[in-house]
mmCIF file of C-alpha atoms and ligand atoms in Angstrom:
data_model
loop_
_atom_site.group_PDB
_atom_site.id
_atom_site.type_symbol
_atom_site.label_atom_id
_atom_site.label_comp_id
_atom_site.label_asym_id
_atom_site.label_seq_id
_atom_site.Cartn_x
_atom_site.Cartn_y
_atom_site.Cartn_z
ATOM 1 C CA MET A 1 58.645 -177.312 -87.707
ATOM 2 C CA ILE A 2 61.841 -179.156 -88.572
ATOM 3 C CA ILE A 3 65.071 -177.291 -87.962
ATOM 4 C CA GLY A 4 68.671 -178.062 -88.871
ATOM 5 C CA PHE A 5 71.838 -176.864 -87.168
ATOM 6 C CA ILE A 6 75.409 -177.015 -88.467
ATOM 7 C CA GLY A 7 78.365 -176.292 -86.157
ATOM 8 C CA ASP A 8 81.494 -174.391 -87.068
ATOM 9 C CA ILE A 9 82.066 -174.351 -90.830
ATOM 10 C CA VAL A 10 85.837 -174.294 -91.311
ATOM 11 C CA GLY A 11 87.239 -172.839 -94.534
ATOM 12 C CA ARG A 12 86.783 -173.894 -98.129
ATOM 13 C CA PRO A 13 86.495 -177.646 -97.431
ATOM 14 C CA GLY A 14 83.576 -176.872 -95.095
ATOM 15 C CA ARG A 15 81.870 -174.629 -97.629
ATOM 16 C CA LYS A 16 82.459 -177.178 -100.384
ATOM 17 C CA ILE A 17 80.844 -180.128 -98.601
ATOM 18 C CA ILE A 18 77.901 -177.899 -97.687
ATOM 19 C CA LYS A 19 77.502 -176.763 -101.284
ATOM 20 C CA GLU A 20 77.547 -180.353 -102.478
ATOM 21 C CA ASN A 21 75.132 -181.792 -99.889
ATOM 22 C CA LEU A 22 73.010 -179.347 -97.933
ATOM 23 C CA SER A 23 70.264 -178.550 -100.450
ATOM 24 C CA LYS A 24 69.698 -182.303 -100.962
ATOM 25 C CA LEU A 25 69.644 -182.964 -97.192
ATOM 26 C CA ARG A 26 67.173 -180.118 -96.719
ATOM 27 C CA VAL A 27 64.766 -181.709 -99.203
ATOM 28 C CA GLU A 28 65.364 -185.285 -98.006
ATOM 29 C CA PHE A 29 64.548 -184.477 -94.362
ATOM 30 C CA ASN A 30 61.948 -181.727 -95.035
ATOM 31 C CA ILE A 31 63.993 -179.200 -93.048
ATOM 32 C CA ASP A 32 62.229 -175.830 -92.805
ATOM 33 C CA PHE A 33 64.990 -173.697 -91.321
ATOM 34 C CA ILE A 34 68.771 -174.115 -91.050
ATOM 35 C CA VAL A 35 71.195 -172.281 -88.773
ATOM 36 C CA ALA A 36 74.974 -172.611 -89.099
ATOM 37 C CA ASN A 37 77.929 -171.161 -87.248
ATOM 38 C CA GLY A 38 80.078 -169.359 -89.822
ATOM 39 C CA GLU A 39 82.796 -167.619 -87.792
ATOM 40 C CA ASN A 40 85.531 -169.855 -89.289
ATOM 41 C CA ALA A 41 84.083 -170.129 -92.792
ATOM 42 C CA SER A 42 86.614 -167.880 -94.536
ATOM 43 C CA HIS A 43 89.975 -169.648 -94.361
ATOM 44 C CA GLY A 44 89.355 -170.483 -90.728
ATOM 45 C CA PHE A 45 89.085 -166.922 -89.507
ATOM 46 C CA GLY A 46 85.937 -164.820 -89.891
ATOM 47 C CA LEU A 47 83.397 -164.592 -92.688
ATOM 48 C CA THR A 48 83.582 -162.600 -95.912
ATOM 49 C CA THR A 49 80.520 -161.227 -97.694
ATOM 50 C CA LYS A 50 81.306 -163.467 -100.695
ATOM 51 C CA ASN A 51 81.491 -166.646 -98.605
ATOM 52 C CA CYS A 52 78.401 -165.646 -96.635
ATOM 53 C CA ASP A 53 76.444 -165.244 -99.857
ATOM 54 C CA GLU A 54 77.611 -168.689 -101.001
ATOM 55 C CA LEU A 55 76.486 -170.294 -97.713
ATOM 56 C CA LEU A 56 73.070 -168.610 -97.780
ATOM 57 C CA LYS A 57 72.590 -169.833 -101.366
ATOM 58 C CA SER A 58 73.521 -173.357 -100.253
ATOM 59 C CA GLY A 59 70.463 -173.581 -97.990
ATOM 60 C CA ILE A 60 71.434 -171.845 -94.728
ATOM 61 C CA ASP A 61 68.974 -169.296 -93.327
ATOM 62 C CA ILE A 62 70.874 -167.741 -90.414
ATOM 63 C CA ILE A 63 74.628 -167.610 -89.763
ATOM 64 C CA THR A 64 75.830 -167.294 -86.171
ATOM 65 C CA GLY A 65 79.259 -166.385 -84.853
ATOM 66 C CA GLY A 66 81.671 -166.405 -81.934
ATOM 67 C CA ASN A 67 85.160 -165.299 -80.952
ATOM 68 C CA HIS A 68 86.198 -165.043 -84.630
ATOM 69 C CA SER A 69 83.132 -163.100 -85.776
ATOM 70 C CA PHE A 70 85.115 -159.897 -86.341
ATOM 71 C CA ASP A 71 88.274 -161.399 -87.896
ATOM 72 C CA LYS A 72 87.168 -160.063 -91.309
ATOM 73 C CA ARG A 73 86.096 -156.817 -89.713
ATOM 74 C CA ALA A 74 84.935 -154.711 -92.684
ATOM 75 C CA ASP A 75 82.954 -157.564 -94.204
ATOM 76 C CA MET A 76 81.351 -158.423 -90.860
ATOM 77 C CA GLU A 77 80.316 -154.820 -90.198
ATOM 78 C CA ALA A 78 78.414 -154.932 -93.513
ATOM 79 C CA LEU A 79 76.985 -158.419 -92.921
ATOM 80 C CA LEU A 80 75.643 -157.487 -89.479
ATOM 81 C CA LYS A 81 73.457 -154.868 -91.175
ATOM 82 C CA THR A 82 71.592 -157.703 -92.949
ATOM 83 C CA ASP A 83 69.060 -159.899 -91.166
ATOM 84 C CA SER A 84 70.912 -163.172 -91.839
ATOM 85 C CA VAL A 85 74.102 -162.825 -89.791
ATOM 86 C CA LEU A 86 74.453 -162.743 -85.993
ATOM 87 C CA ARG A 87 77.358 -162.291 -83.612
ATOM 88 C CA PRO A 88 77.218 -163.340 -79.946
ATOM 89 C CA ASP A 89 74.555 -161.183 -78.327
ATOM 90 C CA ASN A 90 76.507 -160.685 -75.110
ATOM 91 C CA TYR A 91 79.373 -158.747 -76.702
ATOM 92 C CA PRO A 92 79.737 -155.518 -74.683
ATOM 93 C CA LEU A 93 77.432 -152.630 -75.512
ATOM 94 C CA GLY A 94 78.651 -150.572 -78.456
ATOM 95 C CA VAL A 95 79.716 -153.526 -80.610
ATOM 96 C CA SER A 96 77.948 -153.581 -84.012
ATOM 97 C CA GLY A 97 75.150 -155.976 -84.796
ATOM 98 C CA SER A 98 73.026 -158.257 -82.711
ATOM 99 C CA GLY A 99 72.869 -161.852 -81.566
ATOM 100 C CA LEU A 100 69.130 -162.257 -81.803
ATOM 101 C CA ALA A 101 66.979 -162.866 -84.871
ATOM 102 C CA ILE A 102 63.263 -163.557 -84.893
ATOM 103 C CA LYS A 103 61.998 -164.992 -88.169
ATOM 104 C CA GLU A 104 58.716 -166.333 -89.478
ATOM 105 C CA VAL A 105 58.808 -169.813 -90.994
ATOM 106 C CA ASN A 106 55.643 -171.357 -92.457
ATOM 107 C CA GLY A 107 53.482 -169.075 -90.295
ATOM 108 C CA GLU A 108 55.410 -169.808 -87.073
ATOM 109 C CA LYS A 109 57.873 -167.546 -85.330
ATOM 110 C CA ILE A 110 61.352 -168.795 -84.485
ATOM 111 C CA ALA A 111 64.034 -167.003 -82.476
ATOM 112 C CA VAL A 112 67.754 -167.665 -82.814
ATOM 113 C CA LEU A 113 69.877 -166.435 -79.910
ATOM 114 C CA ASN A 114 73.677 -166.531 -80.265
ATOM 115 C CA LEU A 115 75.688 -166.321 -77.032
ATOM 116 C CA MET A 116 79.343 -166.707 -76.122
ATOM 117 C CA GLY A 117 80.876 -168.279 -73.011
ATOM 118 C CA GLN A 118 83.499 -166.613 -70.828
ATOM 119 C CA TYR A 119 86.174 -169.261 -70.235
ATOM 120 C CA GLY A 120 89.084 -168.722 -72.667
ATOM 121 C CA MET A 121 87.072 -166.236 -74.697
ATOM 122 C CA PRO A 122 87.206 -162.474 -75.397
ATOM 123 C CA ILE A 123 85.525 -160.269 -72.802
ATOM 124 C CA VAL A 124 81.773 -160.584 -72.967
ATOM 125 C CA GLU A 125 78.907 -159.886 -70.595
ATOM 126 C CA ASN A 126 77.797 -162.737 -68.307
ATOM 127 C CA PRO A 127 76.055 -165.088 -70.770
ATOM 128 C CA PHE A 128 73.839 -166.735 -68.180
ATOM 129 C CA ASN A 129 72.214 -163.548 -66.889
ATOM 130 C CA TRP A 130 72.132 -162.157 -70.420
ATOM 131 C CA ALA A 131 70.288 -165.264 -71.653
ATOM 132 C CA LYS A 132 67.681 -164.987 -68.885
ATOM 133 C CA GLU A 133 66.824 -161.428 -69.889
ATOM 134 C CA LYS A 134 66.795 -162.123 -73.605
ATOM 135 C CA ILE A 135 64.672 -165.250 -73.335
ATOM 136 C CA THR A 136 62.102 -163.345 -71.275
ATOM 137 C CA TYR A 137 62.070 -160.714 -74.019
ATOM 138 C CA ILE A 138 61.641 -163.387 -76.725
ATOM 139 C CA GLN A 139 58.741 -164.985 -74.837
ATOM 140 C CA GLU A 140 57.072 -161.569 -74.561
ATOM 141 C CA GLN A 141 57.073 -161.514 -78.398
ATOM 142 C CA ASN A 142 54.973 -164.711 -78.326
ATOM 143 C CA VAL A 143 57.756 -166.802 -79.853
ATOM 144 C CA LYS A 144 57.632 -170.460 -78.850
ATOM 145 C CA ASN A 145 60.420 -171.842 -81.034
ATOM 146 C CA ILE A 146 63.612 -170.612 -79.375
ATOM 147 C CA ILE A 147 67.027 -171.935 -80.332
ATOM 148 C CA ILE A 148 70.382 -171.058 -78.811
ATOM 149 C CA ASP A 149 73.860 -171.311 -80.319
ATOM 150 C CA PHE A 150 76.111 -171.218 -77.252
ATOM 151 C CA HIS A 151 79.656 -170.685 -78.497
ATOM 152 C CA ALA A 152 81.892 -171.742 -75.619
ATOM 153 C CA GLU A 153 85.091 -173.560 -74.761
ATOM 154 C CA ALA A 154 83.968 -175.097 -71.479
ATOM 155 C CA THR A 155 81.484 -177.961 -71.455
ATOM 156 C CA SER A 156 80.582 -176.961 -67.891
ATOM 157 C CA GLU A 157 79.333 -173.569 -69.088
ATOM 158 C CA LYS A 158 77.263 -175.336 -71.745
ATOM 159 C CA ARG A 159 75.747 -177.642 -69.118
ATOM 160 C CA VAL A 160 74.825 -174.622 -66.991
ATOM 161 C CA ILE A 161 72.905 -173.144 -69.930
ATOM 162 C CA MET A 162 71.195 -176.529 -70.382
ATOM 163 C CA MET A 163 70.181 -176.808 -66.735
ATOM 164 C CA MET A 164 68.946 -173.212 -66.655
ATOM 165 C CA PHE A 165 66.855 -173.372 -69.818
ATOM 166 C CA LYS A 166 65.665 -176.974 -70.267
ATOM 167 C CA GLY A 167 61.897 -176.923 -70.571
ATOM 168 C CA ILE A 168 62.080 -173.221 -71.491
ATOM 169 C CA VAL A 169 63.769 -173.111 -74.897
ATOM 170 C CA SER A 170 63.439 -175.533 -77.811
ATOM 171 C CA SER A 171 67.078 -176.339 -78.586
ATOM 172 C CA ILE A 172 70.565 -175.610 -77.276
ATOM 173 C CA PHE A 173 73.486 -176.228 -79.632
ATOM 174 C CA GLY A 174 77.055 -175.932 -78.359
ATOM 175 C CA THR A 175 79.695 -174.742 -80.821
ATOM 176 C CA HIS A 176 83.383 -173.651 -80.878
ATOM 177 C CA THR A 177 85.405 -176.737 -79.911
ATOM 178 C CA HIS A 178 85.017 -178.239 -83.426
ATOM 179 C CA VAL A 179 84.812 -181.764 -81.976
ATOM 180 C CA GLY A 180 81.318 -183.212 -81.874
ATOM 181 C CA THR A 181 80.122 -184.674 -78.574
ATOM 182 C CA ASP A 182 78.043 -187.799 -78.140
ATOM 183 C CA ASP A 183 75.376 -186.369 -75.822
ATOM 184 C CA LEU A 184 72.481 -185.396 -78.089
ATOM 185 C CA THR A 185 69.519 -185.531 -75.733
ATOM 186 C CA ILE A 186 65.970 -184.267 -75.443
ATOM 187 C CA CYS A 187 65.024 -183.302 -71.907
ATOM 188 C CA GLU A 188 61.737 -181.607 -70.951
ATOM 189 C CA GLY A 189 61.149 -180.642 -74.587
ATOM 190 C CA THR A 190 64.604 -179.113 -75.070
ATOM 191 C CA SER A 191 67.179 -180.682 -77.370
ATOM 192 C CA TYR A 192 70.795 -180.331 -76.248
ATOM 193 C CA VAL A 193 74.254 -181.194 -77.497
ATOM 194 C CA SER A 194 77.497 -179.920 -75.928
ATOM 195 C CA ASP A 195 79.137 -179.487 -79.321
ATOM 196 C CA VAL A 196 77.835 -180.135 -82.821
ATOM 197 C CA GLY A 197 81.356 -180.499 -84.239
ATOM 198 C CA LEU A 198 82.945 -178.860 -87.251
ATOM 199 C CA THR A 199 82.013 -179.057 -90.896
ATOM 200 C CA GLY A 200 85.273 -179.095 -92.834
ATOM 201 C CA CYS A 201 88.517 -181.084 -92.706
ATOM 202 C CA ARG A 202 88.373 -184.053 -90.356
ATOM 203 C CA ASP A 203 91.881 -185.528 -90.663
ATOM 204 C CA ASN A 204 93.918 -182.917 -88.796
ATOM 205 C CA VAL A 205 93.687 -180.599 -85.751
ATOM 206 C CA ILE A 206 90.201 -178.999 -85.441
ATOM 207 C CA GLY A 207 89.990 -178.364 -89.176
ATOM 208 C CA MET A 208 93.459 -176.815 -89.464
ATOM 209 C CA ASP A 209 96.626 -178.235 -91.033
ATOM 210 C CA SER A 210 98.376 -180.057 -88.194
ATOM 211 C CA THR A 211 101.946 -178.840 -88.965
ATOM 212 C CA VAL A 212 101.760 -175.605 -86.938
ATOM 213 C CA PRO A 213 99.688 -177.047 -84.040
ATOM 214 C CA ILE A 214 102.231 -179.899 -83.650
ATOM 215 C CA LYS A 215 105.142 -177.423 -83.786
ATOM 216 C CA LYS A 216 103.434 -175.253 -81.190
ATOM 217 C CA ALA A 217 102.702 -178.219 -78.933
ATOM 218 C CA THR A 218 106.220 -179.634 -79.113
ATOM 219 C CA THR A 219 108.351 -176.463 -79.137
ATOM 220 C CA GLY A 220 106.114 -173.704 -77.785
ATOM 221 C CA LEU A 221 106.752 -171.727 -80.966
ATOM 222 C CA GLY A 222 103.632 -170.530 -82.713
ATOM 223 C CA GLY A 223 102.671 -169.679 -86.260
ATOM 224 C CA HIS A 224 99.607 -169.062 -88.338
ATOM 225 C CA PHE A 225 97.073 -171.875 -88.460
ATOM 226 C CA ASP A 226 96.007 -172.734 -92.001
ATOM 227 C CA VAL A 227 93.085 -174.644 -93.461
ATOM 228 C CA PRO A 228 94.524 -177.402 -95.703
ATOM 229 C CA ASN A 229 93.732 -177.291 -99.404
ATOM 230 C CA ASN A 230 93.339 -181.038 -99.610
ATOM 231 C CA CYS A 231 91.827 -183.087 -96.826
ATOM 232 C CA LYS A 232 89.173 -185.601 -95.877
ATOM 233 C CA SER A 233 86.033 -183.678 -94.956
ATOM 234 C CA ILE A 234 82.821 -184.104 -93.005
ATOM 235 C CA LEU A 235 79.468 -182.336 -92.739
ATOM 236 C CA GLN A 236 77.795 -182.567 -89.319
ATOM 237 C CA LEU A 237 74.122 -181.617 -89.099
ATOM 238 C CA ILE A 238 71.644 -181.913 -86.244
ATOM 239 C CA VAL A 239 67.970 -182.175 -87.196
ATOM 240 C CA VAL A 240 65.312 -181.406 -84.574
ATOM 241 C CA TYR A 241 61.553 -181.881 -84.827
ATOM 242 C CA LEU A 242 59.681 -179.129 -82.983
ATOM 243 C CA ASN A 243 56.032 -179.160 -82.012
ATOM 244 C CA ASP A 244 54.551 -176.045 -80.400
ATOM 245 C CA GLY A 245 58.058 -174.960 -79.370
ATOM 246 C CA LYS A 246 58.986 -178.312 -77.826
ATOM 247 C CA ALA A 247 61.635 -180.645 -79.253
ATOM 248 C CA ILE A 248 60.003 -184.045 -79.757
ATOM 249 C CA ASP A 249 62.679 -185.890 -81.715
ATOM 250 C CA ALA A 250 66.200 -185.275 -83.027
ATOM 251 C CA PHE A 251 69.081 -186.959 -84.773
ATOM 252 C CA LYS A 252 72.576 -186.149 -85.937
ATOM 253 C CA ILE A 253 73.728 -186.934 -89.433
ATOM 254 C CA LYS A 254 77.388 -187.050 -90.373
ATOM 255 C CA VAL A 255 78.070 -186.987 -94.104
ATOM 256 C CA TYR A 256 81.595 -187.946 -95.170
ATOM 257 C CA ASP A 257 83.173 -186.808 -98.429
ATOM 258 C CA ASN A 258 83.189 -190.409 -99.713
ATOM 259 C CA GLY A 259 79.384 -190.409 -99.447
ATOM 260 C CA GLN A 260 79.224 -192.520 -96.291
ATOM 261 C CA ARG A 261 76.676 -191.433 -93.677
ATOM 262 C CA VAL A 262 76.340 -192.061 -89.951
ATOM 263 C CA ILE A 263 73.046 -191.205 -88.249
ATOM 264 C CA THR A 264 72.677 -191.113 -84.454
ATOM 265 C CA LYS A 265 69.308 -190.664 -82.773
ATOM 266 C CA ALA A 266 68.884 -188.425 -79.741
ATOM 267 C CA PHE A 267 68.241 -190.017 -76.363
ATOM 268 C CA ILE A 268 64.838 -188.841 -75.141
ATOM 269 C CA GLU A 269 64.498 -188.464 -71.372
ATOM 270 C CA LYS A 270 61.058 -189.626 -70.173
HETATM 271 FE FE1 FE2 B 301 85.060 -170.166 -81.943
#
């Protein structure tokens, strides 16, 4: 099975570059199943039903979330009733929806588990203990292809998840920081990257117009972050080849809005 993963889609520029490229990439690389983090897809904050529909039609199968999952609250409550949208699974009990989906793709089962870290994030249950329990449950369902979107600020938390679950799950994708990291690796059959990086505007501050972030940094006075209408954009996609639940090869493709592409192969630990 070949899977694709897209990090945080930020606003209209992110949705636009996906609409223009993803279906073609899916065919070109024979990708069977694509997961994307959509918590910033609607003007940087949350996900509307309309934008979700657009992303699913563009070739995404499952949309994950994070600390902004509930920013468009009414829409998200409705979306979480479908089987295509997740929110971090370790939100406290009583929060709507789920962070686990088990799907069948070409006769094989695949589980997507969405978790959120604790550092600098809203209150959630301990993601590490939560993951242990959930992965045991997934294995009991005879699912070999297990992928995790770990939405976290701290790279150290992401590395803990990697060290706990290498050789156990198929792929671990870090999201949330919007800046892609250069550590795509396969270790003991598990692919790992600390952060996939955003899909959206690339010439500003984490996909947002830089005016307010600069004002905040220099004066301490805040304001509302906005996704720019016009910007240079990028689509960042990780492609992983899975065999019997083990990652055997992976690469990252960056597609720029001028058509330029940069492909980086994963380092495979022997
Ligand atoms: Fe986030």
